[in-house]
XYZ file of N, CA and C in Angstrom:
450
model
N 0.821 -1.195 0.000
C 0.000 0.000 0.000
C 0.859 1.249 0.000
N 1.906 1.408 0.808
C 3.366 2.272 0.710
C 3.344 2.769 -0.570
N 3.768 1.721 -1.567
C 4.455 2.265 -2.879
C 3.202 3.006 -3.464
N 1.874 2.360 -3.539
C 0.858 2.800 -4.203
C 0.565 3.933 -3.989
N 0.079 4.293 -2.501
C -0.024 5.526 -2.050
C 0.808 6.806 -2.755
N 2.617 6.504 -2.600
C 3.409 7.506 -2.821
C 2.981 7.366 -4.051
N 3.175 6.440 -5.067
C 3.584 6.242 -6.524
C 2.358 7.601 -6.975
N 0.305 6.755 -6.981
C -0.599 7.017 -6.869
C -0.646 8.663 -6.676
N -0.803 8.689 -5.666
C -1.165 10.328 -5.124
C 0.080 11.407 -5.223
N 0.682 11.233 -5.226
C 2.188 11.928 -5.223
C 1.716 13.528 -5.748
N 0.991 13.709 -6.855
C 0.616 15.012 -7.711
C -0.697 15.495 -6.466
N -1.066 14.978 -5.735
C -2.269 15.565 -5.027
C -1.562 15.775 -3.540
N -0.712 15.512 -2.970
C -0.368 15.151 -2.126
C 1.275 15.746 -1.720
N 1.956 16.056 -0.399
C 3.025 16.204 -0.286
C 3.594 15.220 0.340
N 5.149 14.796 0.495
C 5.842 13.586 0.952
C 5.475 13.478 2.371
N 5.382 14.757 3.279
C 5.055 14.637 4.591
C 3.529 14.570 4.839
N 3.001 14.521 4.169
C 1.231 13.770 3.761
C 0.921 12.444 3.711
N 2.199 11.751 2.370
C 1.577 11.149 2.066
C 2.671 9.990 3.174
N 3.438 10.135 3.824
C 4.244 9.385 4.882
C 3.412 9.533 6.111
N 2.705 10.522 6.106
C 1.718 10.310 7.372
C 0.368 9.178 7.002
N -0.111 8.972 5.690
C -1.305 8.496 5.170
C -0.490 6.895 4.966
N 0.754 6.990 4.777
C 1.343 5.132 4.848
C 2.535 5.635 5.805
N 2.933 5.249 6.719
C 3.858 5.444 6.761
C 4.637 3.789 6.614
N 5.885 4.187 6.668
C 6.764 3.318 6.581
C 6.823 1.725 7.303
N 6.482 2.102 8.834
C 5.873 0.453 9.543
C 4.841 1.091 10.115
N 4.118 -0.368 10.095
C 2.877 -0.113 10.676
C 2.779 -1.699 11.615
N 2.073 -1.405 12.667
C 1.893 -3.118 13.375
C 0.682 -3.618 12.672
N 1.374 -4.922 12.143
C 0.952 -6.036 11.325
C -0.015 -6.467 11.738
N -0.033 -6.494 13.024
C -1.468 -7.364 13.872
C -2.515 -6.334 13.855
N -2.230 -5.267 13.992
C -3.193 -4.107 13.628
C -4.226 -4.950 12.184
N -2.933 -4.052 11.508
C -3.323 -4.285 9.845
C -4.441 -5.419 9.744
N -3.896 -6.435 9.822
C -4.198 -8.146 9.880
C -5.884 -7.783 9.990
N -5.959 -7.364 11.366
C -7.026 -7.509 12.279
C -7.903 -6.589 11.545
N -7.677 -4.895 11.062
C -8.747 -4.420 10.404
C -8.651 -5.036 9.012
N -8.350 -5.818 8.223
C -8.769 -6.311 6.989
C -9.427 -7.424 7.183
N -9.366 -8.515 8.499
C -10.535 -8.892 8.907
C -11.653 -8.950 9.336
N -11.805 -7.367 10.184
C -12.849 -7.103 10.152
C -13.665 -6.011 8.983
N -13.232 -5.864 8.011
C -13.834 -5.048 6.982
C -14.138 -6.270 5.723
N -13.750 -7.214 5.914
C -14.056 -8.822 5.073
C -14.334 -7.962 3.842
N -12.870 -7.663 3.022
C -12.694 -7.256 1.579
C -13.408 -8.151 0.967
N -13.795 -7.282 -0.713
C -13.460 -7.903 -1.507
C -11.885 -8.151 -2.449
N -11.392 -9.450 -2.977
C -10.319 -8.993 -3.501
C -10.385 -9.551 -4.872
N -9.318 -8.410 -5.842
C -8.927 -8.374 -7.056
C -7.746 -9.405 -7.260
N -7.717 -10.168 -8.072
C -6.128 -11.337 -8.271
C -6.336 -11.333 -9.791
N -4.779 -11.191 -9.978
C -4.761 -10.992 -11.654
C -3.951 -12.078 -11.816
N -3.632 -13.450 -11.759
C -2.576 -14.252 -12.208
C -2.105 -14.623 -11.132
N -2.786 -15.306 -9.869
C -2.297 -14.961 -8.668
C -1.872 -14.202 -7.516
N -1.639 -13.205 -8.074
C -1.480 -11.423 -6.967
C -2.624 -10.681 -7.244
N -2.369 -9.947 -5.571
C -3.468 -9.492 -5.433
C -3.407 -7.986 -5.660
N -3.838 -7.557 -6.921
C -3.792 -6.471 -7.657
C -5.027 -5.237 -6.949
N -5.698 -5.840 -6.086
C -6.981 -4.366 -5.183
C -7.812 -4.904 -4.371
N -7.862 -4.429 -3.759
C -9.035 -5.041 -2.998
C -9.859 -3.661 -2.330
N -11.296 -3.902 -2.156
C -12.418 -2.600 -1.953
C -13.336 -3.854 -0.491
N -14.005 -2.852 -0.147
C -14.854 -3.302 0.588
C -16.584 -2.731 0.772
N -16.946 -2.790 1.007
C -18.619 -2.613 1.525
C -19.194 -2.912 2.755
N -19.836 -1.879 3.777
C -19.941 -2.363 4.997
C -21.142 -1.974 4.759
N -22.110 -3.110 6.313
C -23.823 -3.018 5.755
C -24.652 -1.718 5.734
N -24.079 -0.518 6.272
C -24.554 0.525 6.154
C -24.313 1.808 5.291
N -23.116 0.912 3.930
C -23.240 1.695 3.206
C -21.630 2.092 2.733
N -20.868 2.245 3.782
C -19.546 2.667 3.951
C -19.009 2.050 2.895
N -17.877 2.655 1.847
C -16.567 2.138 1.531
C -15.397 2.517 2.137
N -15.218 1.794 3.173
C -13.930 2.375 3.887
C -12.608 2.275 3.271
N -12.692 1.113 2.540
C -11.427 0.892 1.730
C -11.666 0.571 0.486
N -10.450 0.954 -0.583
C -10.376 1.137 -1.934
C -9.337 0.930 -2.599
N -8.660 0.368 -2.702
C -7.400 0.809 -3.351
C -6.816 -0.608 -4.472
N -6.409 -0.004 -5.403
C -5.772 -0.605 -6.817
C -3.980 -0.758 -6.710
N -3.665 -1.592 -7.310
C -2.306 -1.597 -7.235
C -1.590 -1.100 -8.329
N -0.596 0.032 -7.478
C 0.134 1.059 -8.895
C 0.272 0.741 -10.150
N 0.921 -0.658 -10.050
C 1.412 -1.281 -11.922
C 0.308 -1.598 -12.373
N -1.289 -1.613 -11.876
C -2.258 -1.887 -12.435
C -3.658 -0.932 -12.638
N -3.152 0.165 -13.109
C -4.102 1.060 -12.885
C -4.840 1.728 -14.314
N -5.641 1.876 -14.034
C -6.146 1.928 -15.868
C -6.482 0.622 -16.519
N -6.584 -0.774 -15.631
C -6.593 -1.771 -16.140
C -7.999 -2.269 -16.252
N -9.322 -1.609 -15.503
C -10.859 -1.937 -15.061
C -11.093 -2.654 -13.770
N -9.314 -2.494 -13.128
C -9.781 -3.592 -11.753
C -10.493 -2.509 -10.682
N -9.812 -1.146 -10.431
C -11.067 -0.268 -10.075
C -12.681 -0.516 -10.920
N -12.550 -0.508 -11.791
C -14.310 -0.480 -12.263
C -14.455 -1.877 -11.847
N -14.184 -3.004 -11.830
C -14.411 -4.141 -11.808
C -15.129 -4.134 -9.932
N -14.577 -3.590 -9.527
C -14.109 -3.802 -7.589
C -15.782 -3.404 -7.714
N -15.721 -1.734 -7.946
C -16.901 -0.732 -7.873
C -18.395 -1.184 -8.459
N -18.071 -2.359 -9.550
C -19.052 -2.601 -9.664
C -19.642 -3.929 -9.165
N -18.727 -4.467 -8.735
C -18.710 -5.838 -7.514
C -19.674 -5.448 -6.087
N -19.104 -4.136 -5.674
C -19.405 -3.401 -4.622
C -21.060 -2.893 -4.835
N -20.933 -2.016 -5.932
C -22.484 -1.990 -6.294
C -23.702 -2.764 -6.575
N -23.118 -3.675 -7.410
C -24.309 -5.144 -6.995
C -24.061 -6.133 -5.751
N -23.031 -5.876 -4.952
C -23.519 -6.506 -3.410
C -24.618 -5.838 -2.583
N -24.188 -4.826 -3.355
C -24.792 -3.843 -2.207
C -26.847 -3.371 -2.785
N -26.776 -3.713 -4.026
C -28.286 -4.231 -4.263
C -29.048 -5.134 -3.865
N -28.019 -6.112 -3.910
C -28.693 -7.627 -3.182
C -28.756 -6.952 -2.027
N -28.097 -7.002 -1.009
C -28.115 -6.423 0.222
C -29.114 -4.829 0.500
N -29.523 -4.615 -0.388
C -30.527 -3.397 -0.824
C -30.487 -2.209 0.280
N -28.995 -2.219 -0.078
C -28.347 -0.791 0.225
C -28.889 0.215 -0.664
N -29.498 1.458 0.284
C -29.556 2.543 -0.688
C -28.656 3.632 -0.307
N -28.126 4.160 -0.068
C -27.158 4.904 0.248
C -25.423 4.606 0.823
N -24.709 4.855 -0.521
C -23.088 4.425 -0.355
C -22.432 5.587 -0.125
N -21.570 5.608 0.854
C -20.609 6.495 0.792
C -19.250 6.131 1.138
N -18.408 7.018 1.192
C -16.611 7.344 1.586
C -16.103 8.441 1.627
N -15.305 8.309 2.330
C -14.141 9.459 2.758
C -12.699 9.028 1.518
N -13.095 10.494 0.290
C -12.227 9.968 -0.588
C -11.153 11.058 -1.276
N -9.836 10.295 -1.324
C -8.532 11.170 -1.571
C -8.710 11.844 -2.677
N -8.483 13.278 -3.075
C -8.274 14.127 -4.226
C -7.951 13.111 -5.442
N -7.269 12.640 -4.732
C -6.524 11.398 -6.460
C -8.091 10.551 -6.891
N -8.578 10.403 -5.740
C -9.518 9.257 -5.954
C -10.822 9.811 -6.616
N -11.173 11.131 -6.437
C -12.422 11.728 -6.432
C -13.106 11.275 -7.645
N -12.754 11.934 -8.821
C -12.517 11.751 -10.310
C -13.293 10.039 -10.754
N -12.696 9.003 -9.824
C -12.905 7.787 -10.005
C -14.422 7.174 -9.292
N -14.633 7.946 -8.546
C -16.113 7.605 -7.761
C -16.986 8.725 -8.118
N -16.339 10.192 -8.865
C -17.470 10.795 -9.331
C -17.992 9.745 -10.449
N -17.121 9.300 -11.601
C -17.332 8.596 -12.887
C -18.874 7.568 -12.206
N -18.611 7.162 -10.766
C -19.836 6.408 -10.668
C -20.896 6.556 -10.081
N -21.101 8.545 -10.360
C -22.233 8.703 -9.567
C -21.928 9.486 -7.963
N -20.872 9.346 -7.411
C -21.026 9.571 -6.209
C -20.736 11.345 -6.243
N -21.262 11.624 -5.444
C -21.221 13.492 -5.171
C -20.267 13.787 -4.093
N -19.515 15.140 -4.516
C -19.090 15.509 -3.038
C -20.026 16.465 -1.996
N -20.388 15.585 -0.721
C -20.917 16.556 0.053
C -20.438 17.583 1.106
N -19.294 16.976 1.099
C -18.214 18.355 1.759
C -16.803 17.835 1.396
N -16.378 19.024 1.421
C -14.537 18.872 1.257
C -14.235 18.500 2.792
N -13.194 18.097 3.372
C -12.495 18.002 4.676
C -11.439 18.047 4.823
N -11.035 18.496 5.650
C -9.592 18.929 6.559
C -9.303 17.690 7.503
N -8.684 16.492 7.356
C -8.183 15.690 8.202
C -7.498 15.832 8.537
N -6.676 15.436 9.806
C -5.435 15.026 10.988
C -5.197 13.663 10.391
N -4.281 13.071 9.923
C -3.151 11.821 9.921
C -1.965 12.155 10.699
N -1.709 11.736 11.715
C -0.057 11.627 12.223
C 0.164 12.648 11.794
N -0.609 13.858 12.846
C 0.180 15.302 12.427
C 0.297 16.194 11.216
N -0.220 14.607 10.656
C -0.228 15.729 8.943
C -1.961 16.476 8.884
N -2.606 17.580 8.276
C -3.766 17.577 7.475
C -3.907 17.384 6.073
N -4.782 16.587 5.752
C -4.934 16.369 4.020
C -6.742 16.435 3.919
N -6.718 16.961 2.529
C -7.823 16.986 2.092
C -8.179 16.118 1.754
N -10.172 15.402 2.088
C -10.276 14.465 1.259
C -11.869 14.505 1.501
N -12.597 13.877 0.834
C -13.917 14.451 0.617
C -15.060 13.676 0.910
N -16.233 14.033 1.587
C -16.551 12.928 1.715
C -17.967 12.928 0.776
N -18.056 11.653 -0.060
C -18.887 11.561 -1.331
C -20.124 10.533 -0.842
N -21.359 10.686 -1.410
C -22.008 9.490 -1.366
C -22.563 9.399 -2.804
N -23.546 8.400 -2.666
C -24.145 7.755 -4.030
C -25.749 7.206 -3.326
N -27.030 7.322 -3.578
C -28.011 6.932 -3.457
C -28.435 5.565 -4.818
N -28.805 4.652 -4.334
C -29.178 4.265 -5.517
C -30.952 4.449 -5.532
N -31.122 4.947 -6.900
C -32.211 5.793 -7.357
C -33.525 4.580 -7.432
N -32.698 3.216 -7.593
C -34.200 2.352 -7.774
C -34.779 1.904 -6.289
N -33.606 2.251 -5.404
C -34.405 1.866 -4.192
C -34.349 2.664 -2.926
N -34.513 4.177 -3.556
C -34.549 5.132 -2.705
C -35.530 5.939 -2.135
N -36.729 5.316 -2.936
C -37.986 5.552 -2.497
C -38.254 6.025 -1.171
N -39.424 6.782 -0.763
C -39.428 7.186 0.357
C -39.581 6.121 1.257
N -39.309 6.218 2.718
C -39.798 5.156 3.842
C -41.567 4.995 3.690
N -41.928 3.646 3.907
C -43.178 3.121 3.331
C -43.795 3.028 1.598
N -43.058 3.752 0.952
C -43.874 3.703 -0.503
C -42.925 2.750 -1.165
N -43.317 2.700 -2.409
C -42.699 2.142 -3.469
C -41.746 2.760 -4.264
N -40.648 2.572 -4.949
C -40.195 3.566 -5.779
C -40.775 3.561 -7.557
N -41.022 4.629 -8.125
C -41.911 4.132 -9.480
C -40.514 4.962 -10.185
N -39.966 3.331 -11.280
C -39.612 3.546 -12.731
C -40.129 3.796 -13.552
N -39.983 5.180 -14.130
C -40.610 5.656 -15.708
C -39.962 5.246 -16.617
């Protein structure tokens, strides 16, 4: 995630940003433990694992991310749209995230809006990053009615 981050964001981002947003070590058992509890989905292109995204039941994408040498390849669109039909079955109507300047561009393409810019704290650093959602329109109907397709 290191290389991606720097490689990735580097043009949106400064070195003492983006070393606060990865830094260099991190405890493993940490790590370990929140990618078990966020139960990714993952991307494998030939055996490696080229991205992995997630979906939590209320909507959240907390995590996102593509791997540098593979970018422009559809494994972002692939993830996003993995994510979007789980999240129909599961008849989620409202998705959101907290998403990096680099990233924005890639979740506007699917709909999602920014509803505010933000000023975060990482390890001392502040970075901008935005937080977007997405309604889905067929099942956003009001509480009790139906939703009607024209």
């Amino acid at each position: 995630m290191v290389g991606r981050t720097f490689t990735i964001n580097k043009s949106d981002y400064s070195t003492p940003q983006l070393k606060a947003w990865a830094p260099d070590s991190m405890d493993m058992f940490i790590w370990n433990k929140r990618m078990t509890d966020i139960e990714p989905y993952i991307a494998e292109l030939n055996g490696e694992i080229v991205g992995y995204a997630d979906l939590q039941n209320d909507g959240l994408i907390d995590h996102f991310f593509c791997h540098q040498a593979h970018q422009r390849e559809g494994i972002g669109r692939a993830l996003m749209t993995h994510i979007l039909a789980q999240g129909k079955q599961q008849k989620i109507k409202h998705y959101f995230a907290q998403v990096s300047i680099t990233a924005k561009p890639f979740f506007e393409h699917f709909g999602f809006k920014v509803v505010k810019q933000q000023l975060v704290e990482v390890r001392d650093q502040e970075l901008i990053n935005y937080h977007m959602e997405k309604y889905d329109e067929q099942l956003r109907g009001l509480p009790g009615r139906k939703a009607v397709l024209l």
